[in-house]
PDB file of C-alpha atoms in Angstrom:
ATOM      1  CA  MET Y   1       4.480   2.468  28.533  1.00 41.00           C
ATOM      2  CA  ASN Y   2       0.935   1.427  29.304  1.00 47.00           C
ATOM      3  CA  THR Y   3      -0.259  -1.326  27.070  1.00 54.00           C
ATOM      4  CA  PRO Y   4      -4.083  -1.003  26.366  1.00 60.00           C
ATOM      5  CA  ALA Y   5      -6.303  -3.643  28.046  1.00 52.00           C
ATOM      6  CA  SER Y   6      -7.820  -4.821  24.749  1.00 65.00           C
ATOM      7  CA  MET Y   7      -5.502  -5.340  22.002  1.00 78.00           C
ATOM      8  CA  LEU Y   8      -6.835  -5.853  18.347  1.00 83.00           C
ATOM      9  CA  ARG Y   9      -5.833  -9.313  17.130  1.00 77.00           C
ATOM     10  CA  VAL Y  10      -4.723  -9.067  13.282  1.00 80.00           C
ATOM     11  CA  ALA Y  11      -5.413 -11.647  10.686  1.00 77.00           C
ATOM     12  CA  PRO Y  12      -2.355 -13.239   9.235  1.00 78.00           C
ATOM     13  CA  THR Y  13      -1.990 -11.579   6.115  1.00 81.00           C
ATOM     14  CA  SER Y  14      -2.071  -8.050   7.692  1.00 84.00           C
ATOM     15  CA  ALA Y  15      -0.118  -9.129  10.776  1.00 87.00           C
ATOM     16  CA  LEU Y  16       2.770 -10.364   8.553  1.00 88.00           C
ATOM     17  CA  ILE Y  17       3.136  -7.039   6.810  1.00 91.00           C
ATOM     18  CA  LEU Y  18       2.749  -4.913  10.102  1.00 92.00           C
ATOM     19  CA  SER Y  19       5.315  -7.354  11.859  1.00 91.00           C
ATOM     20  CA  TYR Y  20       7.882  -6.232   9.151  1.00 92.00           C
ATOM     21  CA  ALA Y  21       6.965  -2.616   9.043  1.00 94.00           C
ATOM     22  CA  LYS Y  22       6.642  -2.007  12.739  1.00 91.00           C
ATOM     23  CA  GLU Y  23      10.257  -0.574  13.033  1.00 89.00           C
ATOM     24  CA  MET Y  24       9.150   2.133  10.691  1.00 91.00           C
ATOM     25  CA  TYR Y  25       6.625   3.528  13.034  1.00 94.00           C
ATOM     26  CA  THR Y  26       8.901   5.572  15.303  1.00 92.00           C
ATOM     27  CA  ASP Y  27       6.791   8.931  15.424  1.00 93.00           C
ATOM     28  CA  PRO Y  28       4.952   9.193  18.905  1.00 94.00           C
ATOM     29  CA  LEU Y  29       1.359   8.905  17.315  1.00 95.00           C
ATOM     30  CA  SER Y  30       2.315   5.627  15.564  1.00 95.00           C
ATOM     31  CA  ARG Y  31       3.939   4.190  18.531  1.00 95.00           C
ATOM     32  CA  LYS Y  32       0.864   4.735  20.372  1.00 96.00           C
ATOM     33  CA  TYR Y  33      -1.254   3.093  17.732  1.00 96.00           C
ATOM     34  CA  MET Y  34       0.974  -0.011  17.722  1.00 95.00           C
ATOM     35  CA  GLN Y  35       0.371  -0.623  21.295  1.00 95.00           C
ATOM     36  CA  TYR Y  36      -3.223  -1.599  20.299  1.00 95.00           C
ATOM     37  CA  ILE Y  37      -2.120  -4.240  17.751  1.00 93.00           C
ATOM     38  CA  ASP Y  38      -1.468  -7.771  18.562  1.00 91.00           C
ATOM     39  CA  LEU Y  39       0.740  -9.517  16.236  1.00 89.00           C
ATOM     40  CA  GLY Y  40       1.421 -12.695  18.146  1.00 83.00           C
ATOM     41  CA  ASP Y  41      -0.410 -15.344  15.862  1.00 82.00           C
ATOM     42  CA  VAL Y  42       2.010 -14.693  12.895  1.00 86.00           C
ATOM     43  CA  GLN Y  43       5.072 -15.122  14.626  1.00 85.00           C
ATOM     44  CA  PRO Y  44       5.409 -18.730  13.609  1.00 87.00           C
ATOM     45  CA  LEU Y  45       5.089 -17.823  10.045  1.00 86.00           C
ATOM     46  CA  VAL Y  46       7.700 -14.839  10.493  1.00 86.00           C
ATOM     47  CA  ALA Y  47       9.935 -17.534  11.792  1.00 86.00           C
ATOM     48  CA  ALA Y  48       9.482 -19.770   8.852  1.00 87.00           C
ATOM     49  CA  ILE Y  49      10.104 -17.037   6.268  1.00 86.00           C
ATOM     50  CA  SER Y  50      13.346 -16.178   8.205  1.00 84.00           C
ATOM     51  CA  GLN Y  51      14.792 -19.641   7.203  1.00 84.00           C
ATOM     52  CA  LEU Y  52      14.307 -18.958   3.617  1.00 83.00           C
ATOM     53  CA  ASN Y  53      16.994 -16.242   3.473  1.00 76.00           C
ATOM     54  CA  VAL Y  54      14.553 -13.972   1.453  1.00 81.00           C
ATOM     55  CA  PRO Y  55      14.654 -10.060   1.934  1.00 85.00           C
ATOM     56  CA  LEU Y  56      10.832  -9.951   2.462  1.00 89.00           C
ATOM     57  CA  GLU Y  57      11.171  -7.417   5.478  1.00 91.00           C
ATOM     58  CA  GLY Y  58      13.470  -5.155   3.585  1.00 93.00           C
ATOM     59  CA  MET Y  59      11.277  -5.424   0.434  1.00 93.00           C
ATOM     60  CA  ILE Y  60       8.060  -4.356   2.488  1.00 95.00           C
ATOM     61  CA  GLN Y  61       9.862  -1.468   4.290  1.00 96.00           C
ATOM     62  CA  LEU Y  62      11.059  -0.128   1.132  1.00 97.00           C
ATOM     63  CA  ARG Y  63       7.548  -0.399  -0.513  1.00 97.00           C
ATOM     64  CA  LYS Y  64       6.111   1.552   2.463  1.00 97.00           C
ATOM     65  CA  LYS Y  65       8.776   4.087   2.432  1.00 97.00           C
ATOM     66  CA  MET Y  66       8.554   4.597  -1.084  1.00 98.00           C
ATOM     67  CA  VAL Y  67       4.582   5.276  -0.771  1.00 98.00           C
ATOM     68  CA  ARG Y  68       5.474   7.890   1.659  1.00 98.00           C
ATOM     69  CA  TYR Y  69       8.344   9.419  -0.466  1.00 98.00           C
ATOM     70  CA  LEU Y  70       6.006   9.594  -3.304  1.00 98.00           C
ATOM     71  CA  ILE Y  71       3.177  11.395  -1.443  1.00 98.00           C
ATOM     72  CA  ARG Y  72       5.813  13.801  -0.495  1.00 97.00           C
ATOM     73  CA  GLN Y  73       6.570  14.499  -4.236  1.00 97.00           C
ATOM     74  CA  PHE Y  74       2.888  14.890  -5.069  1.00 98.00           C
ATOM     75  CA  ILE Y  75       1.240  16.465  -2.177  1.00 97.00           C
ATOM     76  CA  SER Y  76       2.106  19.849  -3.297  1.00 96.00           C
ATOM     77  CA  ARG Y  77       0.576  19.331  -6.833  1.00 96.00           C
ATOM     78  CA  TYR Y  78      -2.333  21.300  -5.777  1.00 97.00           C
ATOM     79  CA  PRO Y  79      -2.872  23.570  -2.769  1.00 97.00           C
ATOM     80  CA  GLN Y  80      -5.159  20.894  -1.173  1.00 97.00           C
ATOM     81  CA  GLN Y  81      -5.560  17.238  -2.075  1.00 98.00           C
ATOM     82  CA  GLN Y  82      -7.789  14.421  -0.681  1.00 98.00           C
ATOM     83  CA  ILE Y  83      -6.019  11.112   0.275  1.00 98.00           C
ATOM     84  CA  CYS Y  84      -7.891   7.873  -0.494  1.00 98.00           C
ATOM     85  CA  ILE Y  85      -6.217   4.635   0.584  1.00 98.00           C
ATOM     86  CA  ILE Y  86      -7.681   1.639  -0.927  1.00 97.00           C
ATOM     87  CA  ALA Y  87      -7.408  -1.795   1.220  1.00 94.00           C
ATOM     88  CA  ALA Y  88      -5.846   0.364   4.065  1.00 95.00           C
ATOM     89  CA  GLY Y  89      -5.602  -2.440   6.424  1.00 92.00           C
ATOM     90  CA  LEU Y  90      -4.157  -1.569   9.700  1.00 92.00           C
ATOM     91  CA  ASP Y  91      -1.199   0.579   8.453  1.00 95.00           C
ATOM     92  CA  PRO Y  92      -1.388   4.072  10.308  1.00 96.00           C
ATOM     93  CA  LEU Y  93      -0.578   5.796   7.142  1.00 97.00           C
ATOM     94  CA  GLY Y  94      -3.581   8.113   7.207  1.00 97.00           C
ATOM     95  CA  LEU Y  95      -2.707   9.004  10.970  1.00 96.00           C
ATOM     96  CA  GLN Y  96       0.733   9.906   9.681  1.00 96.00           C
ATOM     97  CA  LEU Y  97      -0.469  11.936   6.945  1.00 97.00           C
ATOM     98  CA  ALA Y  98      -3.090  13.823   9.036  1.00 96.00           C
ATOM     99  CA  ALA Y  99      -0.336  14.881  11.291  1.00 96.00           C
ATOM    100  CA  GLU Y 100       2.243  15.704   8.690  1.00 96.00           C
ATOM    101  CA  TYR Y 101       0.293  17.587   6.261  1.00 97.00           C
ATOM    102  CA  PRO Y 102      -2.528  19.138   8.070  1.00 95.00           C
ATOM    103  CA  GLN Y 103      -2.728  22.371   5.657  1.00 96.00           C
ATOM    104  CA  LEU Y 104      -2.430  20.438   2.520  1.00 97.00           C
ATOM    105  CA  ILE Y 105      -4.987  17.539   2.871  1.00 97.00           C
ATOM    106  CA  ASN Y 106      -8.619  18.283   3.139  1.00 96.00           C
ATOM    107  CA  GLY Y 107      -9.711  14.614   3.549  1.00 97.00           C
ATOM    108  CA  ILE Y 108      -8.312  11.285   4.191  1.00 98.00           C
ATOM    109  CA  TYR Y 109     -10.366   8.107   3.516  1.00 98.00           C
ATOM    110  CA  GLU Y 110      -9.263   4.562   4.564  1.00 98.00           C
ATOM    111  CA  MET Y 111     -11.296   1.809   2.904  1.00 97.00           C
ATOM    112  CA  ASP Y 112     -11.055  -1.948   3.796  1.00 95.00           C
ATOM    113  CA  GLN Y 113     -13.556  -4.910   4.234  1.00 93.00           C
ATOM    114  CA  ALA Y 114     -12.193  -5.598   7.827  1.00 91.00           C
ATOM    115  CA  TRP Y 115     -11.038  -3.569  10.923  1.00 92.00           C
ATOM    116  CA  MET Y 116     -12.140  -0.003   9.914  1.00 95.00           C
ATOM    117  CA  GLU Y 117     -14.398   0.569  12.717  1.00 95.00           C
ATOM    118  CA  ASP Y 118     -11.805  -0.595  15.293  1.00 94.00           C
ATOM    119  CA  LYS Y 119      -9.158   1.279  13.487  1.00 96.00           C
ATOM    120  CA  GLY Y 120     -11.288   4.481  13.580  1.00 96.00           C
ATOM    121  CA  ARG Y 121     -11.788   3.942  17.488  1.00 96.00           C
ATOM    122  CA  ILE Y 122      -8.002   3.700  17.734  1.00 96.00           C
ATOM    123  CA  TYR Y 123      -7.374   6.800  15.944  1.00 97.00           C
ATOM    124  CA  ARG Y 124      -9.841   8.756  18.014  1.00 96.00           C
ATOM    125  CA  ASN Y 125      -8.280   7.386  21.375  1.00 96.00           C
ATOM    126  CA  ILE Y 126      -4.856   8.531  20.662  1.00 95.00           C
ATOM    127  CA  ALA Y 127      -5.384  11.593  18.447  1.00 96.00           C
ATOM    128  CA  PRO Y 128      -8.759  13.255  19.028  1.00 94.00           C
ATOM    129  CA  GLN Y 129      -7.148  16.478  18.239  1.00 93.00           C
ATOM    130  CA  LEU Y 130      -6.261  15.762  14.619  1.00 92.00           C
ATOM    131  CA  SER Y 131      -8.787  16.050  11.766  1.00 92.00           C
ATOM    132  CA  LEU Y 132      -8.569  12.197  11.433  1.00 92.00           C
ATOM    133  CA  PRO Y 133      -9.123   9.742   8.552  1.00 96.00           C
ATOM    134  CA  VAL Y 134     -12.506   8.513   7.847  1.00 97.00           C
ATOM    135  CA  THR Y 135     -12.371   4.942   8.030  1.00 97.00           C
ATOM    136  CA  LEU Y 136     -15.055   2.988   5.724  1.00 97.00           C
ATOM    137  CA  LEU Y 137     -15.824  -0.711   6.018  1.00 97.00           C
ATOM    138  CA  THR Y 138     -16.422  -1.999   2.470  1.00 95.00           C
ATOM    139  CA  ASP Y 139     -15.437  -4.587  -0.227  1.00 94.00           C
ATOM    140  CA  ILE Y 140     -13.188  -2.446  -2.518  1.00 94.00           C
ATOM    141  CA  THR Y 141     -14.040  -4.717  -5.364  1.00 94.00           C
ATOM    142  CA  HIS Y 142     -17.679  -3.646  -5.301  1.00 95.00           C
ATOM    143  CA  THR Y 143     -16.832  -0.163  -6.909  1.00 95.00           C
ATOM    144  CA  ILE Y 144     -20.541   1.228  -7.207  1.00 95.00           C
ATOM    145  CA  GLN Y 145     -20.981   0.663  -3.386  1.00 96.00           C
ATOM    146  CA  CYS Y 146     -17.447   2.100  -2.680  1.00 96.00           C
ATOM    147  CA  LYS Y 147     -17.971   5.202  -4.898  1.00 96.00           C
ATOM    148  CA  ARG Y 148     -21.374   5.665  -2.940  1.00 97.00           C
ATOM    149  CA  GLN Y 149     -19.959   5.470   0.537  1.00 97.00           C
ATOM    150  CA  LEU Y 150     -16.940   7.621  -0.569  1.00 97.00           C
ATOM    151  CA  ARG Y 151     -19.395  10.460  -1.758  1.00 97.00           C
ATOM    152  CA  ASP Y 152     -21.491   9.945   1.496  1.00 97.00           C
ATOM    153  CA  ALA Y 153     -18.202  10.438   3.731  1.00 97.00           C
ATOM    154  CA  GLY Y 154     -17.388  13.684   2.054  1.00 97.00           C
ATOM    155  CA  TYR Y 155     -15.222  12.616  -0.645  1.00 98.00           C
ATOM    156  CA  ASP Y 156     -15.632  15.159  -3.417  1.00 98.00           C
ATOM    157  CA  ALA Y 157     -14.876  13.724  -6.819  1.00 97.00           C
ATOM    158  CA  SER Y 158     -14.557  17.067  -8.469  1.00 97.00           C
ATOM    159  CA  GLN Y 159     -11.352  17.738  -6.349  1.00 98.00           C
ATOM    160  CA  PRO Y 160      -7.900  16.372  -6.801  1.00 98.00           C
ATOM    161  CA  ALA Y 161      -6.622  13.417  -5.033  1.00 98.00           C
ATOM    162  CA  ILE Y 162      -3.984  10.827  -4.310  1.00 98.00           C
ATOM    163  CA  ILE Y 163      -5.077   7.486  -4.528  1.00 98.00           C
ATOM    164  CA  ILE Y 164      -3.077   4.748  -2.954  1.00 98.00           C
ATOM    165  CA  LEU Y 165      -3.166   1.148  -3.623  1.00 98.00           C
ATOM    166  CA  GLU Y 166      -0.409  -0.500  -1.457  1.00 97.00           C
ATOM    167  CA  GLY Y 167      -0.225  -4.163  -1.203  1.00 94.00           C
ATOM    168  CA  ILE Y 168      -3.655  -4.999  -2.825  1.00 95.00           C
ATOM    169  CA  VAL Y 169      -2.981  -5.625  -6.574  1.00 96.00           C
ATOM    170  CA  PRO Y 170      -1.545  -9.062  -5.971  1.00 93.00           C
ATOM    171  CA  TYR Y 171      -4.884  -9.970  -4.455  1.00 92.00           C
ATOM    172  CA  ILE Y 172      -7.234  -8.798  -7.228  1.00 94.00           C
ATOM    173  CA  THR Y 173      -7.871  -9.787 -10.708  1.00 95.00           C
ATOM    174  CA  GLU Y 174      -7.084  -7.681 -13.538  1.00 96.00           C
ATOM    175  CA  GLU Y 175     -10.704  -6.783 -13.995  1.00 97.00           C
ATOM    176  CA  GLN Y 176     -10.922  -5.662 -10.506  1.00 97.00           C
ATOM    177  CA  PHE Y 177      -7.921  -3.705 -10.780  1.00 97.00           C
ATOM    178  CA  ARG Y 178      -9.109  -1.796 -13.833  1.00 97.00           C
ATOM    179  CA  ASP Y 179     -12.655  -1.222 -12.112  1.00 97.00           C
ATOM    180  CA  ILE Y 180     -10.889   0.320  -9.102  1.00 97.00           C
ATOM    181  CA  ILE Y 181      -8.691   2.437 -11.101  1.00 97.00           C
ATOM    182  CA  GLN Y 182     -11.302   3.684 -13.372  1.00 96.00           C
ATOM    183  CA  CYS Y 183     -13.397   4.942 -10.217  1.00 96.00           C
ATOM    184  CA  PHE Y 184     -10.811   7.650 -10.158  1.00 97.00           C
ATOM    185  CA  SER Y 185     -10.302   8.626 -13.616  1.00 97.00           C
ATOM    186  CA  THR Y 186     -10.941  12.376 -14.342  1.00 97.00           C
ATOM    187  CA  LYS Y 187     -10.678  14.467 -17.604  1.00 94.00           C
ATOM    188  CA  ASN Y 188      -7.641  16.448 -16.874  1.00 96.00           C
ATOM    189  CA  ALA Y 189      -5.565  13.693 -14.711  1.00 97.00           C
ATOM    190  CA  ARG Y 190      -5.847  15.749 -11.720  1.00 98.00           C
ATOM    191  CA  ASN Y 191      -5.714  12.452  -9.531  1.00 98.00           C
ATOM    192  CA  THR Y 192      -2.323  10.761  -8.707  1.00 98.00           C
ATOM    193  CA  VAL Y 193      -2.292   6.852  -8.246  1.00 98.00           C
ATOM    194  CA  ILE Y 194       0.426   4.902  -6.317  1.00 98.00           C
ATOM    195  CA  ILE Y 195       0.621   1.043  -6.819  1.00 98.00           C
ATOM    196  CA  ASP Y 196       2.772  -1.855  -6.272  1.00 98.00           C
ATOM    197  CA  TYR Y 197       2.494  -5.187  -8.086  1.00 98.00           C
ATOM    198  CA  LEU Y 198       4.287  -8.552  -7.944  1.00 95.00           C
ATOM    199  CA  LEU Y 199       6.179  -9.621 -11.092  1.00 95.00           C
ATOM    200  CA  PRO Y 200       5.614 -13.273 -12.733  1.00 94.00           C
ATOM    201  CA  ALA Y 201       8.444 -15.525 -12.145  1.00 89.00           C
ATOM    202  CA  GLU Y 202       9.540 -15.311 -15.876  1.00 90.00           C
ATOM    203  CA  ASP Y 203      10.150 -11.658 -15.593  1.00 91.00           C
ATOM    204  CA  ILE Y 204      12.774 -12.006 -12.816  1.00 89.00           C
ATOM    205  CA  ARG Y 205      16.122 -12.028 -14.446  1.00 87.00           C
ATOM    206  CA  SER Y 206      18.192 -13.498 -11.482  1.00 83.00           C
ATOM    207  CA  ALA Y 207      17.869 -17.211 -11.082  1.00 85.00           C
ATOM    208  CA  ALA Y 208      18.388 -16.979  -7.333  1.00 82.00           C
ATOM    209  CA  THR Y 209      15.724 -14.467  -6.881  1.00 84.00           C
ATOM    210  CA  ARG Y 210      13.400 -16.634  -9.074  1.00 87.00           C
ATOM    211  CA  HIS Y 211      14.141 -19.525  -6.690  1.00 85.00           C
ATOM    212  CA  ALA Y 212      13.592 -17.467  -3.702  1.00 83.00           C
ATOM    213  CA  PHE Y 213      10.252 -16.179  -5.132  1.00 85.00           C
ATOM    214  CA  ASN Y 214       8.961 -19.676  -5.748  1.00 87.00           C
ATOM    215  CA  GLU Y 215       9.942 -20.669  -2.085  1.00 87.00           C
ATOM    216  CA  ILE Y 216       8.127 -17.650  -0.487  1.00 84.00           C
ATOM    217  CA  ASN Y 217       5.233 -17.807  -2.870  1.00 85.00           C
ATOM    218  CA  ASP Y 218       4.599 -21.562  -1.844  1.00 86.00           C
ATOM    219  CA  LEU Y 219       5.120 -20.785   1.813  1.00 85.00           C
ATOM    220  CA  LEU Y 220       2.616 -17.839   1.733  1.00 81.00           C
ATOM    221  CA  GLN Y 221       0.082 -19.614  -0.330  1.00 82.00           C
ATOM    222  CA  LYS Y 222       0.122 -22.609   1.992  1.00 82.00           C
ATOM    223  CA  SER Y 223       0.147 -20.597   5.251  1.00 80.00           C
ATOM    224  CA  LEU Y 224      -2.338 -17.734   4.188  1.00 77.00           C
ATOM    225  CA  GLY Y 225      -4.660 -19.702   1.795  1.00 80.00           C
ATOM    226  CA  VAL Y 226      -4.709 -16.793  -0.580  1.00 78.00           C
ATOM    227  CA  GLU Y 227      -4.275 -16.852  -4.352  1.00 82.00           C
ATOM    228  CA  LEU Y 228      -1.905 -14.256  -5.749  1.00 89.00           C
ATOM    229  CA  TYR Y 229      -2.122 -12.401  -9.080  1.00 94.00           C
ATOM    230  CA  TYR Y 230       0.986 -11.325 -11.116  1.00 95.00           C
ATOM    231  CA  TYR Y 231       1.423  -8.536 -13.385  1.00 96.00           C
ATOM    232  CA  SER Y 232       4.280  -7.937 -15.819  1.00 96.00           C
ATOM    233  CA  ARG Y 233       5.557  -4.298 -16.403  1.00 96.00           C
ATOM    234  CA  LYS Y 234       4.267  -4.645 -19.839  1.00 97.00           C
ATOM    235  CA  LYS Y 235       0.746  -5.643 -18.708  1.00 97.00           C
ATOM    236  CA  ILE Y 236       0.657  -2.925 -16.292  1.00 97.00           C
ATOM    237  CA  LEU Y 237       1.640  -0.345 -18.983  1.00 97.00           C
ATOM    238  CA  ASN Y 238      -0.954  -1.752 -21.063  1.00 97.00           C
ATOM    239  CA  ILE Y 239      -3.741  -1.404 -18.640  1.00 97.00           C
ATOM    240  CA  LEU Y 240      -2.689   2.263 -17.830  1.00 97.00           C
ATOM    241  CA  GLU Y 241      -2.588   2.895 -21.581  1.00 97.00           C
ATOM    242  CA  LEU Y 242      -6.232   1.594 -21.899  1.00 95.00           C
ATOM    243  CA  LEU Y 243      -7.252   3.918 -19.008  1.00 95.00           C
ATOM    244  CA  GLN Y 244      -5.455   6.784 -20.576  1.00 95.00           C
ATOM    245  CA  ALA Y 245      -2.981   7.394 -17.584  1.00 97.00           C
ATOM    246  CA  GLU Y 246      -0.159   9.727 -17.630  1.00 98.00           C
ATOM    247  CA  ILE Y 247       2.829   7.682 -16.359  1.00 98.00           C
ATOM    248  CA  HIS Y 248       4.766   9.446 -13.763  1.00 98.00           C
ATOM    249  CA  ASP Y 249       7.495   6.718 -13.363  1.00 98.00           C
ATOM    250  CA  VAL Y 250       7.699   2.861 -12.969  1.00 98.00           C
ATOM    251  CA  TYR Y 251      10.305   1.671 -10.293  1.00 97.00           C
ATOM    252  CA  ASP Y 252      11.826  -1.750  -9.808  1.00 96.00           C
ATOM    253  CA  MET Y 253      13.116  -2.349  -6.137  1.00 96.00           C
ATOM    254  CA  HIS Y 254      16.768  -1.732  -7.204  1.00 95.00           C
ATOM    255  CA  THR Y 255      15.613   1.915  -8.301  1.00 96.00           C
ATOM    256  CA  VAL Y 256      13.610   2.294  -5.271  1.00 98.00           C
ATOM    257  CA  GLU Y 257      16.400   1.478  -2.856  1.00 97.00           C
ATOM    258  CA  GLU Y 258      18.875   3.837  -4.549  1.00 97.00           C
ATOM    259  CA  LYS Y 259      16.340   6.763  -4.795  1.00 96.00           C
ATOM    260  CA  LEU Y 260      15.506   6.365  -0.918  1.00 97.00           C
ATOM    261  CA  TYR Y 261      19.150   5.804   0.283  1.00 96.00           C
ATOM    262  CA  GLY Y 262      21.590   6.768  -2.593  1.00 96.00           C
ATOM    263  CA  HIS Y 263      23.025   3.261  -2.645  1.00 96.00           C
ATOM    264  CA  ASN Y 264      21.839  -0.408  -2.723  1.00 96.00           C
ATOM    265  CA  ASN Y 265      22.337  -3.137  -0.093  1.00 95.00           C
ATOM    266  CA  ILE Y 266      19.238  -5.320  -0.500  1.00 92.00           C
ATOM    267  CA  TYR Y 267      19.078  -5.049  -4.172  1.00 93.00           C
ATOM    268  CA  PRO Y 268      22.474  -4.416  -5.707  1.00 92.00           C
ATOM    269  CA  HIS Y 269      21.436  -5.389  -9.255  1.00 89.00           C
ATOM    270  CA  ARG Y 270      18.253  -4.958 -11.467  1.00 87.00           C
ATOM    271  CA  GLY Y 271      16.181  -7.962 -11.574  1.00 81.00           C
ATOM    272  CA  ASP Y 272      16.872  -8.859  -8.112  1.00 84.00           C
ATOM    273  CA  SER Y 273      13.342  -8.267  -6.794  1.00 88.00           C
ATOM    274  CA  TRP Y 274       9.799  -9.605  -7.688  1.00 91.00           C
ATOM    275  CA  MET Y 275       8.046  -6.384  -6.986  1.00 95.00           C
ATOM    276  CA  GLU Y 276       7.775  -3.214  -8.827  1.00 97.00           C
ATOM    277  CA  MET Y 277       5.997   0.080  -8.056  1.00 98.00           C
ATOM    278  CA  ALA Y 278       4.190   2.741 -10.440  1.00 98.00           C
ATOM    279  CA  ALA Y 279       3.090   6.215 -10.008  1.00 98.00           C
ATOM    280  CA  PHE Y 280       0.719   7.738 -12.637  1.00 98.00           C
ATOM    281  CA  HIS Y 281      -1.752  10.614 -12.948  1.00 98.00           C
ATOM    282  CA  LEU Y 282      -5.496   9.678 -14.003  1.00 97.00           C
TER     283      LEU Y 282
END
C-alpha cells in the first residue's frame, strides 16, 4: 500500500477521535482516505487514557456507528435529501455517504473551521468519480456567515436535509447550540437533526462511571486545553421544546449498544455512560 508523500498532521482533539475510530473505516475509499492522515502526535494521550480503564474507544465507535444507523433510518424519509455535517472535522462520513447513497442525496456539505480545504483535496484525489461533499471552511458559531456560505455552495433551505452535529455540542455554549439548530428550523419539520451530548456528573447513576468520568475529564482538559459543556437530558429536551422540535428519540449508550448489536458488553446497565444521543425533526 502506497502512503501519500505528504500526510495531514491533525490537531489533538480530532486526532484522538480518529485514533479510536480508524478501525471502523474498512471500506476501500475510507482506507485510502486514512492514508493521508497523520495521527502520530496524539499517541501519548491515547496511551495515558488507556491507563484509566475507561471505554472511550468503545463509546466513540458506538457514537459514530449510531450516527450512521440513524442516517440509514432517515435517508428514505424523502425521495432526496441534503446532508449537512456541522463541525465535520476529518471524519470521512461525507465521503462514505456519497458512495453509499448516490441516488438519495442531492448535496453533502461539510463545515468546520480547519482542514476543510485539505479534506476537499484528499476527497478529489481518491474519488474524483463521485459527487463529492462540498467542504466549507467556516466558524460554525457565526451562523449568519454559515448560512450565507451554505447558500452560495448550493444548499437549498427549501429542501429537506439531515443535519449532523457529532462531537460538537460539548464544545459550544447553550446559546451557540440553540443558534446553530435554529438555522435549520422549518415550518413542516422536514429537516432531521442528529446530535450527541455529554451529561453532567450528577446525572450519571453509576458511581464507578462518575469516577471514570472525572478522571477522563481532567485528563482531556489538561491535555487539550479545552472547556467542555454538559447538558442534562432535561435541558436538551427543554431546548428542543423551545425550538418546537419533534423528538424522534433520545438514547443513552446502553440503548445505543443494544440497538446496534442486540446485546450489551460495554454498557451492561443504564446509567453507565456519560454520553447520550438524540434525533429530532425540525
